[in-house]
Amino acid sequence: MFARISGAAARGVLVALLIAMPSMLLPVSATESPEIIALMAILGGALTFAEYFSNYPSFVEFREAPPLNRMRFVAAFVMVSLLSLLARHALDPTGLTALVQSLGTQLGEAMDFAYSPVQLTVLMLPLDTPSESLHLTRSAAGIAYIVSALAVLGFIVAIRIGNWPVANGAFNVWVNLPLFDPTTGGDVVTRLQRDGRINIVIGVLLPFAIPATIKLMSGLIDVSHLTSPQMLIWVIAAWAFVPASMIMRGLAMLRIADLIAQKRRAVYAHAEALQAA
C-alpha cells in the first residue's frame, strides 16, 4: 500500500511539474494567467495520483507495462523544458538558454527542407511575422521533432532488444488497455493490428496535417498569437508529442497482437502434438 501511494504521489508531482514548467522557466513578464496554470497543474497531478492509486484502471493505457508511459513522459518533459529555455533566451538569456538556442538553430535549419514538417510549421505563420519569431518557431519545431523521433526509436529498441512487454512478466490486457473490449468486434488479433496500423498512419501524417489545418483556419483564428512564448511552447510540444505518442501506441498494439498470435500458434501446435501422440 505504501509503495502504491508513494508511486502515485511521485507521478502526480511530476505531472504537475510538467504542466507548470513553462511558467517556472519563463520570466514573470512572459507568464500568462499563472492562477489558471497552477490550477491545471494541481488538477493534472490529482488525476494522475487517482489513476495510479486505484487498483482498477480507468483511461491510462499501458499502466503496468513499463517503460512505455515513462518514455512518453520523459519525452514530453524534455521537450517542454527545452522549448521553455529556448523561449526564455530572447527575454532573459543565460549560458544554458544560449546553448539550447544554438542547438535549436542547428536542428531547425537541418530539418527545414522542402515539404518537411518543420518547414510547414514555419509556413503556417502569417507573412508579416517578424523574422525573430520565424527563427524561434523553426528552432522549436526542430527540437520538438527530434525529441519525439528519439522517443519513438527508443521504444522500438525496447520492443526489439528489451523484449517489451514480456520482459516485465505477463501482459494483462484489461489493466493495460482499459478502453479496449476484447469480447466485441471480431478477432482480437485482427482488431489490434487494425488499430495499431491506424494509429501509426495518423501519427505519421499529423505533423503535416496540423500546420496545414491551422493555415486553412487562419481566417477564423489569429495565428499570430501562436508566437507568444507560452502558446508557442504548448502548440509545438503538442504538434510533436501527440503524433509520436500515437505511433508508440500503434507499435505497442501491433506488438501485443503479435504476442497473442504467437501464443495461439503454440497452443495449436501443442494440441496437434497431443492428438498425434
XYZ file of C-alpha atoms in Angstrom:
277
model
C 0.000 0.000 0.000
C 2.783 2.446 0.895
C 4.590 1.688 -2.357
C 1.402 2.321 -4.337
C 0.725 5.625 -2.545
C 4.298 6.866 -2.909
C 4.451 5.847 -6.575
C 1.142 7.535 -7.368
C 2.179 10.671 -5.449
C 5.517 10.865 -7.268
C 3.794 10.558 -10.633
C 1.270 13.231 -9.684
C 4.025 15.657 -8.631
C 5.943 15.055 -11.860
C 2.859 15.689 -13.998
C 2.118 18.889 -12.080
C 5.731 19.969 -12.544
C 5.488 19.315 -16.280
C 2.391 21.489 -16.615
C 3.949 24.318 -14.592
C 7.358 24.064 -16.273
C 6.945 26.940 -18.800
C 5.727 29.317 -16.112
C 8.632 28.335 -13.856
C 11.313 28.853 -16.500
C 9.970 31.896 -18.321
C 10.347 35.392 -16.831
C 7.383 36.784 -14.950
C 6.696 39.265 -17.765
C 6.078 36.378 -20.203
C 3.894 34.337 -17.847
C 0.209 34.407 -18.724
C -2.570 33.605 -16.221
C -0.423 31.955 -13.528
C -3.514 31.170 -11.446
C -5.043 29.093 -14.258
C -1.751 27.304 -14.866
C -1.418 26.491 -11.159
C -4.966 25.139 -11.139
C -4.284 22.995 -14.200
C -1.074 21.665 -12.640
C -2.899 20.703 -9.425
C -5.739 19.120 -11.389
C -3.354 17.154 -13.618
C -1.391 15.936 -10.623
C -4.545 14.929 -8.760
C -5.936 12.993 -11.724
C -2.624 11.185 -12.185
C -2.477 10.307 -8.491
C -6.045 8.998 -8.554
C -5.361 6.885 -11.645
C -2.220 5.199 -10.326
C -3.501 4.859 -6.752
C -6.594 2.960 -7.834
C -6.465 -0.801 -8.282
C -8.817 -0.533 -11.238
C -7.741 1.215 -14.462
C -9.875 3.941 -15.996
C -8.291 5.618 -19.011
C -4.452 5.473 -18.809
C -3.206 2.773 -21.165
C -0.200 0.508 -20.556
C -0.202 1.440 -16.875
C 1.500 -1.795 -15.840
C 3.724 -2.171 -18.911
C 6.825 -0.028 -18.388
C 8.718 1.698 -19.871
C 6.189 2.940 -22.466
C 4.477 5.598 -20.352
C 7.781 6.552 -18.746
C 9.319 7.127 -22.162
C 6.322 9.228 -23.161
C 6.611 11.333 -20.025
C 10.382 11.784 -20.354
C 9.934 12.863 -23.977
C 7.249 15.391 -23.016
C 9.288 16.666 -20.050
C 12.466 17.105 -22.104
C 10.516 18.716 -24.920
C 8.712 21.261 -22.745
C 11.873 22.035 -20.761
C 13.985 22.677 -23.869
C 11.269 24.755 -25.525
C 10.855 26.817 -22.349
C 14.591 27.509 -22.200
C 14.567 28.363 -25.909
C 11.707 30.844 -25.458
C 13.438 32.357 -22.421
C 16.624 33.130 -24.358
C 15.060 36.117 -26.125
C 13.766 37.529 -22.829
C 16.394 36.606 -20.222
C 19.442 34.998 -21.854
C 21.791 32.798 -19.858
C 24.526 30.373 -20.744
C 22.092 27.447 -20.664
C 19.499 29.188 -22.832
C 22.222 30.154 -25.303
C 23.239 26.505 -25.555
C 19.652 25.426 -26.187
C 19.218 28.250 -28.707
C 22.309 27.133 -30.602
C 21.093 23.534 -30.607
C 17.656 24.609 -31.797
C 19.109 26.692 -34.609
C 21.163 23.782 -35.915
C 18.302 21.293 -35.665
C 15.778 23.709 -37.175
C 17.983 24.505 -40.148
C 18.789 20.825 -40.689
C 15.090 19.867 -40.640
C 13.899 22.845 -42.712
C 13.854 21.271 -46.170
C 11.137 21.132 -48.811
C 7.803 19.755 -47.556
C 9.256 18.783 -44.182
C 7.024 19.108 -41.086
C 9.345 21.821 -39.726
C 9.052 23.865 -42.903
C 5.258 23.501 -42.914
C 5.155 24.660 -39.300
C 7.060 27.822 -40.201
C 4.904 28.425 -43.293
C 1.683 28.331 -41.259
C 2.606 31.691 -39.698
C 1.408 34.936 -41.345
C 3.600 36.563 -43.971
C 4.164 39.632 -41.791
C 5.556 37.589 -38.881
C 8.876 39.069 -37.639
C 11.989 37.151 -38.601
C 12.843 36.582 -34.922
C 9.519 34.768 -34.408
C 10.060 32.700 -37.544
C 13.517 31.709 -36.363
C 12.183 30.842 -32.896
C 9.391 28.721 -34.379
C 11.816 26.889 -36.666
C 14.198 26.162 -33.793
C 11.373 24.999 -31.508
C 9.942 22.729 -34.205
C 13.364 21.231 -34.885
C 13.972 20.446 -31.209
C 10.499 19.019 -30.633
C 10.547 16.856 -33.754
C 13.949 15.341 -32.946
C 12.945 14.609 -29.330
C 9.752 12.897 -30.496
C 11.668 10.881 -33.099
C 14.175 9.756 -30.451
C 11.296 8.662 -28.204
C 9.818 6.518 -30.982
C 13.222 4.996 -31.778
C 13.798 4.306 -28.085
C 10.510 2.414 -27.864
C 11.371 0.386 -30.965
C 14.629 -0.591 -29.263
C 12.674 -1.538 -26.131
C 10.499 -3.845 -28.235
C 13.247 -5.408 -30.321
C 16.056 -5.641 -27.792
C 14.280 -5.283 -24.437
C 11.553 -7.781 -25.450
C 8.773 -5.448 -24.294
C 6.400 -6.246 -22.622
C 7.296 -9.895 -21.984
C 10.390 -8.907 -20.006
C 8.097 -7.400 -17.337
C 6.030 -10.567 -16.895
C 2.562 -11.455 -18.101
C 0.672 -8.751 -20.012
C -2.799 -8.019 -18.627
C -4.980 -6.674 -21.457
C -7.680 -5.356 -19.120
C -5.276 -3.340 -16.960
C -3.112 -2.033 -19.796
C -5.866 -1.462 -22.370
C -8.869 -0.459 -20.227
C -10.722 1.115 -23.173
C -10.277 -1.966 -25.390
C -13.039 -4.583 -25.173
C -11.659 -7.927 -26.392
C -15.111 -9.554 -26.378
C -16.651 -7.452 -29.153
C -15.839 -6.571 -32.730
C -14.391 -9.796 -34.103
C -10.991 -11.389 -33.685
C -8.770 -9.700 -31.106
C -5.573 -10.016 -33.150
C -7.189 -8.503 -36.245
C -8.629 -5.613 -34.256
C -5.323 -4.890 -32.520
C -3.452 -4.975 -35.826
C -6.005 -2.687 -37.462
C -5.997 -0.184 -34.589
C -2.205 -0.273 -34.410
C -1.776 0.471 -38.118
C -4.360 3.259 -37.957
C -2.530 4.874 -35.029
C 0.810 4.693 -36.846
C -0.590 6.171 -40.073
C -2.323 9.010 -38.229
C 0.802 9.656 -36.150
C 2.953 9.919 -39.279
C 0.504 12.253 -41.045
C -0.363 14.573 -38.134
C 2.872 16.654 -38.203
C 1.991 17.523 -41.797
C -1.759 17.889 -41.293
C -1.723 20.132 -38.199
C 0.165 23.069 -39.803
C -1.981 22.790 -42.937
C -5.166 22.840 -40.843
C -4.010 25.868 -38.846
C -3.109 27.637 -42.090
C -6.572 26.947 -43.508
C -8.165 28.269 -40.318
C -6.103 31.463 -40.330
C -9.223 33.397 -41.323
C -11.056 32.183 -38.224
C -8.264 32.404 -35.652
C -5.412 34.832 -35.139
C -2.381 32.688 -35.928
C -0.035 35.469 -34.760
C -0.910 34.569 -31.145
C 0.989 31.319 -31.639
C 4.270 33.220 -31.424
C 3.710 34.249 -27.788
C 6.137 32.297 -25.564
C 3.747 30.059 -23.635
C 1.448 29.444 -26.587
C 4.408 28.565 -28.785
C 5.739 26.076 -26.231
C 2.484 24.169 -25.861
C 1.477 24.252 -29.532
C 4.853 22.991 -30.748
C 5.056 20.410 -27.953
C 1.586 19.081 -28.798
C 2.406 19.147 -32.535
C 5.376 16.825 -31.950
C 4.319 14.788 -28.907
C 0.796 13.711 -29.897
C 1.878 12.096 -33.202
C 4.855 10.398 -31.529
C 2.586 9.090 -28.766
C 0.156 7.700 -31.337
C 2.975 5.966 -33.230
C 4.229 4.416 -29.984
C 0.688 3.293 -29.158
C 0.356 1.740 -32.608
C 3.659 -0.092 -32.247
C 2.587 -1.358 -28.819
C -0.729 -2.685 -30.141
C 0.996 -4.436 -33.047
C 3.406 -5.995 -30.556
C 0.537 -7.237 -28.357
C -1.235 -8.658 -31.405
C 1.948 -10.482 -32.403
C 2.326 -11.966 -28.911
C -1.278 -13.187 -28.897
C -0.797 -14.746 -32.326
C 2.384 -16.490 -31.146
C 0.552 -17.820 -28.102
C -2.224 -19.178 -30.282
C 0.216 -20.931 -32.600
C 1.964 -22.501 -29.612
C -1.365 -23.751 -28.217
C -2.423 -25.155 -31.593
C 0.960 -26.873 -32.068
C 0.724 -28.407 -28.596
C -2.816 -29.637 -29.269
C -1.770 -31.217 -32.573
C 1.189 -32.885 -30.866
C -1.149 -34.394 -28.242
C -3.517 -35.649 -30.944
C -0.640 -37.211 -32.881
C 0.569 -38.951 -29.753
